């Protein structure tokens, strides 16, 4: 099964989300590709109610605390009660704009699991790190910080490889670059969990209808996390069709 996850960020207004869910509902009965959407918190319940159960609904972020005096924060269990089954954790915008450290990302992943939800952990290098040949070391640092706090690692975990230089820039990683990073992620997770956790690795960063087929043809890419191109249902569905048409991932 492959995954196609929409990260709407703080973009679609309520009317846009309503329109999107109407177009999405009848068109995603694929056998190789499962769709998920991550609306802003206030719309999670409504979106969950409008979409069939095969479509996953998730949150874009959450607190690493289960409850308490944290004004403005949302506990993972609260996102779950609203209808989310997964939570995007460690997106590069959270890391850079909201100063989330590797350790904070690790404790969020643990909190999401504790609440019975699935994290979608984002990792990825900035352009300077790539130019300096430090990509794999950075991925290792980001991943090891997470597995250091997971005392009982899960059997499966969704991870998105999202090179920061590709997010929202129109400059996607080539299929070969993504495959190399995905392979490194698989190795690092295997070593960090003594082979207990099999990651399901999505690629994110300027995925569009016109580059989706080439990326989906790469066996290491088990799906996409899509930002800009997830704001319009027709284009998003074309990306899903590219995943569906590619050979099924194990
Ligand atoms: P993009 O965003 O598809 O607009 O590059 C991806 C993401 O931020 O998850």
PDB file of C-alpha atoms and ligand atoms in Angstrom:
ATOM      1  CA  UNK A   1       0.000   0.000   0.000  1.00  0.00           C
ATOM      2  CA  UNK A   2       1.198   3.507  -0.815  1.00  0.00           C
ATOM      3  CA  UNK A   3       0.021   6.716   0.805  1.00  0.00           C
ATOM      4  CA  UNK A   4      -0.921  10.114  -0.525  1.00  0.00           C
ATOM      5  CA  UNK A   5      -1.180  12.643   2.277  1.00  0.00           C
ATOM      6  CA  UNK A   6      -2.303  16.253   1.876  1.00  0.00           C
ATOM      7  CA  UNK A   7      -0.714  18.786   4.188  1.00  0.00           C
ATOM      8  CA  UNK A   8      -2.940  21.813   3.799  1.00  0.00           C
ATOM      9  CA  UNK A   9      -0.875  23.836   6.282  1.00  0.00           C
ATOM     10  CA  UNK A  10      -2.718  27.094   7.144  1.00  0.00           C
ATOM     11  CA  UNK A  11      -4.007  27.504   3.606  1.00  0.00           C
ATOM     12  CA  UNK A  12      -7.493  26.392   2.680  1.00  0.00           C
ATOM     13  CA  UNK A  13     -10.355  28.396   4.194  1.00  0.00           C
ATOM     14  CA  UNK A  14     -13.498  26.531   5.305  1.00  0.00           C
ATOM     15  CA  UNK A  15     -15.216  26.912   1.905  1.00  0.00           C
ATOM     16  CA  UNK A  16     -12.127  25.598   0.120  1.00  0.00           C
ATOM     17  CA  UNK A  17     -12.032  22.558   2.399  1.00  0.00           C
ATOM     18  CA  UNK A  18     -15.734  21.903   1.782  1.00  0.00           C
ATOM     19  CA  UNK A  19     -15.194  22.032  -1.975  1.00  0.00           C
ATOM     20  CA  UNK A  20     -12.145  19.801  -1.748  1.00  0.00           C
ATOM     21  CA  UNK A  21     -13.850  17.113   0.335  1.00  0.00           C
ATOM     22  CA  UNK A  22     -16.793  17.021  -2.068  1.00  0.00           C
ATOM     23  CA  UNK A  23     -14.505  16.360  -5.050  1.00  0.00           C
ATOM     24  CA  UNK A  24     -12.322  13.906  -3.158  1.00  0.00           C
ATOM     25  CA  UNK A  25     -14.916  11.589  -1.703  1.00  0.00           C
ATOM     26  CA  UNK A  26     -16.055   9.669  -4.790  1.00  0.00           C
ATOM     27  CA  UNK A  27     -12.699   9.454  -6.581  1.00  0.00           C
ATOM     28  CA  UNK A  28     -10.201   7.689  -4.363  1.00  0.00           C
ATOM     29  CA  UNK A  29     -11.185   4.057  -4.326  1.00  0.00           C
ATOM     30  CA  UNK A  30      -7.715   2.898  -5.313  1.00  0.00           C
ATOM     31  CA  UNK A  31      -6.201  -0.435  -4.437  1.00  0.00           C
ATOM     32  CA  UNK A  32      -2.532   0.631  -4.225  1.00  0.00           C
ATOM     33  CA  UNK A  33      -2.865   4.124  -2.821  1.00  0.00           C
ATOM     34  CA  UNK A  34      -4.551   5.270   0.354  1.00  0.00           C
ATOM     35  CA  UNK A  35      -5.390   8.947   0.788  1.00  0.00           C
ATOM     36  CA  UNK A  36      -5.065  11.088   3.903  1.00  0.00           C
ATOM     37  CA  UNK A  37      -5.630  14.759   4.591  1.00  0.00           C
ATOM     38  CA  UNK A  38      -4.318  16.979   7.369  1.00  0.00           C
ATOM     39  CA  UNK A  39      -6.566  20.007   7.872  1.00  0.00           C
ATOM     40  CA  UNK A  40      -5.997  22.738  10.457  1.00  0.00           C
ATOM     41  CA  UNK A  41      -7.257  21.677  13.931  1.00  0.00           C
ATOM     42  CA  UNK A  42     -10.677  23.405  13.832  1.00  0.00           C
ATOM     43  CA  UNK A  43     -11.717  21.525  10.684  1.00  0.00           C
ATOM     44  CA  UNK A  44     -10.613  17.995  11.631  1.00  0.00           C
ATOM     45  CA  UNK A  45     -14.007  16.873  12.939  1.00  0.00           C
ATOM     46  CA  UNK A  46     -15.937  18.278  10.029  1.00  0.00           C
ATOM     47  CA  UNK A  47     -13.584  16.785   7.450  1.00  0.00           C
ATOM     48  CA  UNK A  48     -13.658  13.402   9.223  1.00  0.00           C
ATOM     49  CA  UNK A  49     -17.447  13.464   9.046  1.00  0.00           C
ATOM     50  CA  UNK A  50     -17.506  14.249   5.335  1.00  0.00           C
ATOM     51  CA  UNK A  51     -15.056  11.624   4.099  1.00  0.00           C
ATOM     52  CA  UNK A  52     -15.425   7.869   3.910  1.00  0.00           C
ATOM     53  CA  UNK A  53     -13.507   5.772   6.436  1.00  0.00           C
ATOM     54  CA  UNK A  54     -10.890   4.671   3.918  1.00  0.00           C
ATOM     55  CA  UNK A  55      -9.567   8.227   3.787  1.00  0.00           C
ATOM     56  CA  UNK A  56      -7.299   9.062   6.717  1.00  0.00           C
ATOM     57  CA  UNK A  57      -7.658  12.351   8.545  1.00  0.00           C
ATOM     58  CA  UNK A  58      -4.801  13.741  10.601  1.00  0.00           C
ATOM     59  CA  UNK A  59      -3.504  16.791  12.446  1.00  0.00           C
ATOM     60  CA  UNK A  60      -0.535  18.891  11.350  1.00  0.00           C
ATOM     61  CA  UNK A  61       1.020  19.170  14.790  1.00  0.00           C
ATOM     62  CA  UNK A  62       0.270  18.554  18.468  1.00  0.00           C
ATOM     63  CA  UNK A  63       1.665  19.117  21.927  1.00  0.00           C
ATOM     64  CA  UNK A  64       4.052  16.671  23.537  1.00  0.00           C
ATOM     65  CA  UNK A  65       2.075  16.954  26.795  1.00  0.00           C
ATOM     66  CA  UNK A  66      -1.047  14.899  27.484  1.00  0.00           C
ATOM     67  CA  UNK A  67      -2.811  17.801  29.271  1.00  0.00           C
ATOM     68  CA  UNK A  68      -2.081  20.840  31.409  1.00  0.00           C
ATOM     69  CA  UNK A  69      -1.529  24.580  31.434  1.00  0.00           C
ATOM     70  CA  UNK A  70      -0.250  25.016  27.872  1.00  0.00           C
ATOM     71  CA  UNK A  71      -2.362  27.817  26.440  1.00  0.00           C
ATOM     72  CA  UNK A  72      -3.048  27.403  22.755  1.00  0.00           C
ATOM     73  CA  UNK A  73      -1.718  23.865  22.529  1.00  0.00           C
ATOM     74  CA  UNK A  74      -3.635  20.742  21.478  1.00  0.00           C
ATOM     75  CA  UNK A  75      -2.925  17.380  23.103  1.00  0.00           C
ATOM     76  CA  UNK A  76      -2.631  14.354  20.799  1.00  0.00           C
ATOM     77  CA  UNK A  77      -5.637  12.744  22.518  1.00  0.00           C
ATOM     78  CA  UNK A  78      -7.662  15.888  21.727  1.00  0.00           C
ATOM     79  CA  UNK A  79      -6.715  15.688  18.053  1.00  0.00           C
ATOM     80  CA  UNK A  80      -7.764  12.040  18.228  1.00  0.00           C
ATOM     81  CA  UNK A  81     -11.088  12.898  19.854  1.00  0.00           C
ATOM     82  CA  UNK A  82     -11.711  15.395  17.057  1.00  0.00           C
ATOM     83  CA  UNK A  83     -11.282  12.614  14.488  1.00  0.00           C
ATOM     84  CA  UNK A  84      -7.556  12.493  13.684  1.00  0.00           C
ATOM     85  CA  UNK A  85      -5.893   9.101  13.373  1.00  0.00           C
ATOM     86  CA  UNK A  86      -2.424  10.458  12.595  1.00  0.00           C
ATOM     87  CA  UNK A  87      -0.355  13.538  13.380  1.00  0.00           C
ATOM     88  CA  UNK A  88       2.368  15.119  11.257  1.00  0.00           C
ATOM     89  CA  UNK A  89       5.327  15.631  13.590  1.00  0.00           C
ATOM     90  CA  UNK A  90       8.553  17.493  12.983  1.00  0.00           C
ATOM     91  CA  UNK A  91       7.634  19.195   9.718  1.00  0.00           C
ATOM     92  CA  UNK A  92      10.504  21.484   8.735  1.00  0.00           C
ATOM     93  CA  UNK A  93       8.253  24.530   9.163  1.00  0.00           C
ATOM     94  CA  UNK A  94       7.731  23.511  12.801  1.00  0.00           C
ATOM     95  CA  UNK A  95      11.451  22.919  13.223  1.00  0.00           C
ATOM     96  CA  UNK A  96      12.561  26.218  11.680  1.00  0.00           C
ATOM     97  CA  UNK A  97       9.692  28.667  12.317  1.00  0.00           C
ATOM     98  CA  UNK A  98       8.674  27.323  15.726  1.00  0.00           C
ATOM     99  CA  UNK A  99      12.082  26.223  16.970  1.00  0.00           C
ATOM    100  CA  UNK A 100      11.215  22.564  17.477  1.00  0.00           C
ATOM    101  CA  UNK A 101      14.341  20.666  18.417  1.00  0.00           C
ATOM    102  CA  UNK A 102      15.070  17.034  17.573  1.00  0.00           C
ATOM    103  CA  UNK A 103      14.350  16.209  21.230  1.00  0.00           C
ATOM    104  CA  UNK A 104      10.980  17.978  21.156  1.00  0.00           C
ATOM    105  CA  UNK A 105      10.095  16.134  17.962  1.00  0.00           C
ATOM    106  CA  UNK A 106      11.028  12.873  19.692  1.00  0.00           C
ATOM    107  CA  UNK A 107       8.811  13.585  22.661  1.00  0.00           C
ATOM    108  CA  UNK A 108       5.940  14.543  20.333  1.00  0.00           C
ATOM    109  CA  UNK A 109       6.264  11.230  18.492  1.00  0.00           C
ATOM    110  CA  UNK A 110       6.171   9.405  21.837  1.00  0.00           C
ATOM    111  CA  UNK A 111       3.127  11.442  22.934  1.00  0.00           C
ATOM    112  CA  UNK A 112       1.292  10.656  19.703  1.00  0.00           C
ATOM    113  CA  UNK A 113       1.881   6.923  20.149  1.00  0.00           C
ATOM    114  CA  UNK A 114       0.802   7.147  23.809  1.00  0.00           C
ATOM    115  CA  UNK A 115      -2.489   8.666  22.694  1.00  0.00           C
ATOM    116  CA  UNK A 116      -3.050   5.739  20.317  1.00  0.00           C
ATOM    117  CA  UNK A 117      -2.466   7.761  17.147  1.00  0.00           C
ATOM    118  CA  UNK A 118       0.118   7.299  14.381  1.00  0.00           C
ATOM    119  CA  UNK A 119       2.838   9.872  13.920  1.00  0.00           C
ATOM    120  CA  UNK A 120       3.957  10.883  10.442  1.00  0.00           C
ATOM    121  CA  UNK A 121       7.494  11.925  11.265  1.00  0.00           C
ATOM    122  CA  UNK A 122       9.154  14.393   8.884  1.00  0.00           C
ATOM    123  CA  UNK A 123      12.911  14.510   8.428  1.00  0.00           C
ATOM    124  CA  UNK A 124      15.088  16.161   5.812  1.00  0.00           C
ATOM    125  CA  UNK A 125      18.152  18.250   5.169  1.00  0.00           C
ATOM    126  CA  UNK A 126      18.563  21.916   4.220  1.00  0.00           C
ATOM    127  CA  UNK A 127      20.473  22.870   1.070  1.00  0.00           C
ATOM    128  CA  UNK A 128      23.744  23.734   2.841  1.00  0.00           C
ATOM    129  CA  UNK A 129      23.821  20.368   4.546  1.00  0.00           C
ATOM    130  CA  UNK A 130      23.237  18.629   1.204  1.00  0.00           C
ATOM    131  CA  UNK A 131      25.945  20.680  -0.511  1.00  0.00           C
ATOM    132  CA  UNK A 132      28.371  19.800   2.282  1.00  0.00           C
ATOM    133  CA  UNK A 133      27.627  16.103   2.002  1.00  0.00           C
ATOM    134  CA  UNK A 134      26.003  15.981   5.435  1.00  0.00           C
ATOM    135  CA  UNK A 135      22.569  14.644   4.456  1.00  0.00           C
ATOM    136  CA  UNK A 136      22.849  11.143   5.897  1.00  0.00           C
ATOM    137  CA  UNK A 137      24.428  12.377   9.146  1.00  0.00           C
ATOM    138  CA  UNK A 138      21.601  14.881   9.597  1.00  0.00           C
ATOM    139  CA  UNK A 139      18.936  12.257   8.903  1.00  0.00           C
ATOM    140  CA  UNK A 140      20.627  10.007  11.449  1.00  0.00           C
ATOM    141  CA  UNK A 141      20.621  12.777  14.065  1.00  0.00           C
ATOM    142  CA  UNK A 142      16.936  13.561  13.495  1.00  0.00           C
ATOM    143  CA  UNK A 143      15.873   9.904  13.552  1.00  0.00           C
ATOM    144  CA  UNK A 144      18.058   8.780  16.437  1.00  0.00           C
ATOM    145  CA  UNK A 145      16.643  11.552  18.639  1.00  0.00           C
ATOM    146  CA  UNK A 146      13.193  10.063  18.082  1.00  0.00           C
ATOM    147  CA  UNK A 147      14.087   6.409  18.591  1.00  0.00           C
ATOM    148  CA  UNK A 148      16.072   7.317  21.702  1.00  0.00           C
ATOM    149  CA  UNK A 149      12.804   8.115  23.481  1.00  0.00           C
ATOM    150  CA  UNK A 150      10.704   5.287  22.061  1.00  0.00           C
ATOM    151  CA  UNK A 151      11.331   2.562  24.623  1.00  0.00           C
ATOM    152  CA  UNK A 152       9.078   0.157  22.742  1.00  0.00           C
ATOM    153  CA  UNK A 153       9.488   0.982  19.037  1.00  0.00           C
ATOM    154  CA  UNK A 154       6.463   0.191  16.845  1.00  0.00           C
ATOM    155  CA  UNK A 155       6.499  -2.447  14.124  1.00  0.00           C
ATOM    156  CA  UNK A 156       5.610   0.119  11.487  1.00  0.00           C
ATOM    157  CA  UNK A 157       6.025   3.848  11.372  1.00  0.00           C
ATOM    158  CA  UNK A 158       5.354   6.441   8.703  1.00  0.00           C
ATOM    159  CA  UNK A 159       8.247   8.738   7.945  1.00  0.00           C
ATOM    160  CA  UNK A 160       8.322  11.472   5.321  1.00  0.00           C
ATOM    161  CA  UNK A 161      11.632  12.384   3.731  1.00  0.00           C
ATOM    162  CA  UNK A 162      11.226  16.070   3.014  1.00  0.00           C
ATOM    163  CA  UNK A 163      14.377  17.894   1.922  1.00  0.00           C
ATOM    164  CA  UNK A 164      13.875  21.462   3.137  1.00  0.00           C
ATOM    165  CA  UNK A 165      15.220  22.920  -0.125  1.00  0.00           C
ATOM    166  CA  UNK A 166      12.428  21.149  -2.032  1.00  0.00           C
ATOM    167  CA  UNK A 167       9.485  22.270   0.123  1.00  0.00           C
ATOM    168  CA  UNK A 168       7.367  24.856  -1.634  1.00  0.00           C
ATOM    169  CA  UNK A 169      10.188  25.726  -4.023  1.00  0.00           C
ATOM    170  CA  UNK A 170       9.146  23.861  -7.179  1.00  0.00           C
ATOM    171  CA  UNK A 171      12.519  22.087  -7.036  1.00  0.00           C
ATOM    172  CA  UNK A 172      11.821  18.436  -6.223  1.00  0.00           C
ATOM    173  CA  UNK A 173      14.447  15.852  -5.348  1.00  0.00           C
ATOM    174  CA  UNK A 174      15.127  13.565  -8.292  1.00  0.00           C
ATOM    175  CA  UNK A 175      13.803  10.011  -7.898  1.00  0.00           C
ATOM    176  CA  UNK A 176      17.410   8.824  -7.462  1.00  0.00           C
ATOM    177  CA  UNK A 177      18.149  11.383  -4.725  1.00  0.00           C
ATOM    178  CA  UNK A 178      14.969  10.459  -2.879  1.00  0.00           C
ATOM    179  CA  UNK A 179      15.685   6.730  -3.230  1.00  0.00           C
ATOM    180  CA  UNK A 180      19.158   7.194  -1.775  1.00  0.00           C
ATOM    181  CA  UNK A 181      17.809   9.139   1.208  1.00  0.00           C
ATOM    182  CA  UNK A 182      14.998   6.621   1.739  1.00  0.00           C
ATOM    183  CA  UNK A 183      17.499   3.799   1.767  1.00  0.00           C
ATOM    184  CA  UNK A 184      19.575   5.658   4.363  1.00  0.00           C
ATOM    185  CA  UNK A 185      16.449   6.236   6.490  1.00  0.00           C
ATOM    186  CA  UNK A 186      15.580   2.532   6.302  1.00  0.00           C
ATOM    187  CA  UNK A 187      19.077   1.598   7.417  1.00  0.00           C
ATOM    188  CA  UNK A 188      19.194   4.158  10.260  1.00  0.00           C
ATOM    189  CA  UNK A 189      15.766   3.120  11.595  1.00  0.00           C
ATOM    190  CA  UNK A 190      16.737  -0.543  11.343  1.00  0.00           C
ATOM    191  CA  UNK A 191      19.895   0.050  13.353  1.00  0.00           C
ATOM    192  CA  UNK A 192      18.191   2.296  15.922  1.00  0.00           C
ATOM    193  CA  UNK A 193      15.411  -0.226  16.611  1.00  0.00           C
ATOM    194  CA  UNK A 194      17.378  -3.481  16.162  1.00  0.00           C
ATOM    195  CA  UNK A 195      15.251  -4.117  13.067  1.00  0.00           C
ATOM    196  CA  UNK A 196      12.007  -3.949  15.011  1.00  0.00           C
ATOM    197  CA  UNK A 197      10.518  -1.017  13.096  1.00  0.00           C
ATOM    198  CA  UNK A 198       9.814  -1.110   9.366  1.00  0.00           C
ATOM    199  CA  UNK A 199       9.384   2.437   8.171  1.00  0.00           C
ATOM    200  CA  UNK A 200       6.872   3.361   5.496  1.00  0.00           C
ATOM    201  CA  UNK A 201       8.724   6.183   3.773  1.00  0.00           C
ATOM    202  CA  UNK A 202       6.944   8.917   1.855  1.00  0.00           C
ATOM    203  CA  UNK A 203       8.630  11.616  -0.166  1.00  0.00           C
ATOM    204  CA  UNK A 204       7.611  15.277   0.194  1.00  0.00           C
ATOM    205  CA  UNK A 205       8.864  18.428  -1.503  1.00  0.00           C
ATOM    206  CA  UNK A 206       7.309  19.978  -4.615  1.00  0.00           C
ATOM    207  CA  UNK A 207       5.422  16.837  -5.657  1.00  0.00           C
ATOM    208  CA  UNK A 208       3.179  17.877  -8.558  1.00  0.00           C
ATOM    209  CA  UNK A 209       0.968  16.073 -11.065  1.00  0.00           C
ATOM    210  CA  UNK A 210       3.734  16.318 -13.669  1.00  0.00           C
ATOM    211  CA  UNK A 211       6.566  14.825 -11.602  1.00  0.00           C
ATOM    212  CA  UNK A 212       4.529  12.294  -9.579  1.00  0.00           C
ATOM    213  CA  UNK A 213       4.789   9.411 -12.058  1.00  0.00           C
ATOM    214  CA  UNK A 214       8.601   9.569 -12.240  1.00  0.00           C
ATOM    215  CA  UNK A 215       8.884   9.692  -8.436  1.00  0.00           C
ATOM    216  CA  UNK A 216       6.258   6.973  -7.937  1.00  0.00           C
ATOM    217  CA  UNK A 217       8.172   4.672 -10.280  1.00  0.00           C
ATOM    218  CA  UNK A 218      10.931   4.542  -7.667  1.00  0.00           C
ATOM    219  CA  UNK A 219      10.336   1.492  -5.485  1.00  0.00           C
ATOM    220  CA  UNK A 220      11.767   3.140  -2.361  1.00  0.00           C
ATOM    221  CA  UNK A 221       9.085   5.852  -2.481  1.00  0.00           C
ATOM    222  CA  UNK A 222       6.028   4.499  -0.694  1.00  0.00           C
ATOM    223  CA  UNK A 223       3.909   7.579  -1.089  1.00  0.00           C
ATOM    224  CA  UNK A 224       3.875  11.352  -1.009  1.00  0.00           C
ATOM    225  CA  UNK A 225       3.314  14.129   1.493  1.00  0.00           C
ATOM    226  CA  UNK A 226       2.013  16.995  -0.610  1.00  0.00           C
ATOM    227  CA  UNK A 227       1.723  20.666   0.311  1.00  0.00           C
ATOM    228  CA  UNK A 228       1.081  23.162  -2.509  1.00  0.00           C
ATOM    229  CA  UNK A 229      -0.337  20.639  -4.970  1.00  0.00           C
ATOM    230  CA  UNK A 230      -2.783  19.335  -2.349  1.00  0.00           C
ATOM    231  CA  UNK A 231      -4.781  22.553  -2.343  1.00  0.00           C
ATOM    232  CA  UNK A 232      -6.703  21.738  -5.478  1.00  0.00           C
ATOM    233  CA  UNK A 233      -8.521  18.404  -5.661  1.00  0.00           C
ATOM    234  CA  UNK A 234      -8.127  17.678  -9.396  1.00  0.00           C
ATOM    235  CA  UNK A 235      -4.323  17.977  -9.333  1.00  0.00           C
ATOM    236  CA  UNK A 236      -4.099  16.090  -6.048  1.00  0.00           C
ATOM    237  CA  UNK A 237      -6.129  13.238  -7.548  1.00  0.00           C
ATOM    238  CA  UNK A 238      -3.784  13.107 -10.545  1.00  0.00           C
ATOM    239  CA  UNK A 239      -0.893  12.581  -8.134  1.00  0.00           C
ATOM    240  CA  UNK A 240      -2.875   9.746  -6.539  1.00  0.00           C
ATOM    241  CA  UNK A 241      -3.484   8.182  -9.944  1.00  0.00           C
ATOM    242  CA  UNK A 242       0.273   8.187 -10.569  1.00  0.00           C
ATOM    243  CA  UNK A 243       0.794   6.301  -7.294  1.00  0.00           C
ATOM    244  CA  UNK A 244      -2.012   3.893  -8.071  1.00  0.00           C
ATOM    245  CA  UNK A 245      -0.567   3.189 -11.510  1.00  0.00           C
ATOM    246  CA  UNK A 246       2.947   2.503 -10.183  1.00  0.00           C
ATOM    247  CA  UNK A 247       3.829  -0.994  -9.049  1.00  0.00           C
ATOM    248  CA  UNK A 248       2.368  -1.697  -5.608  1.00  0.00           C
ATOM    249  CA  UNK A 249       4.711  -1.209  -2.659  1.00  0.00           C
ATOM    250  CA  UNK A 250       4.949  -4.247  -0.368  1.00  0.00           C
TER     251      UNK A 250
HETATM  252  P1  LIG B   1       5.173  21.233  -1.031  1.00  0.00           P
HETATM  253  O1  LIG B   1       5.141  20.978   0.561  1.00  0.00           O
HETATM  254  O2  LIG B   1       4.504  20.047  -1.662  1.00  0.00           O
HETATM  255  O3  LIG B   1       4.424  22.507  -1.227  1.00  0.00           O
HETATM  256  O4  LIG B   1       6.615  21.338  -1.412  1.00  0.00           O
HETATM  257  C1  LIG B   1       5.395  19.720   1.088  1.00  0.00           C
HETATM  258  C2  LIG B   1       5.291  19.783   2.596  1.00  0.00           C
HETATM  259  O5  LIG B   1       5.567  20.836   3.164  1.00  0.00           O
HETATM  260  O6  LIG B   1       4.919  18.785   3.246  1.00  0.00           O
END
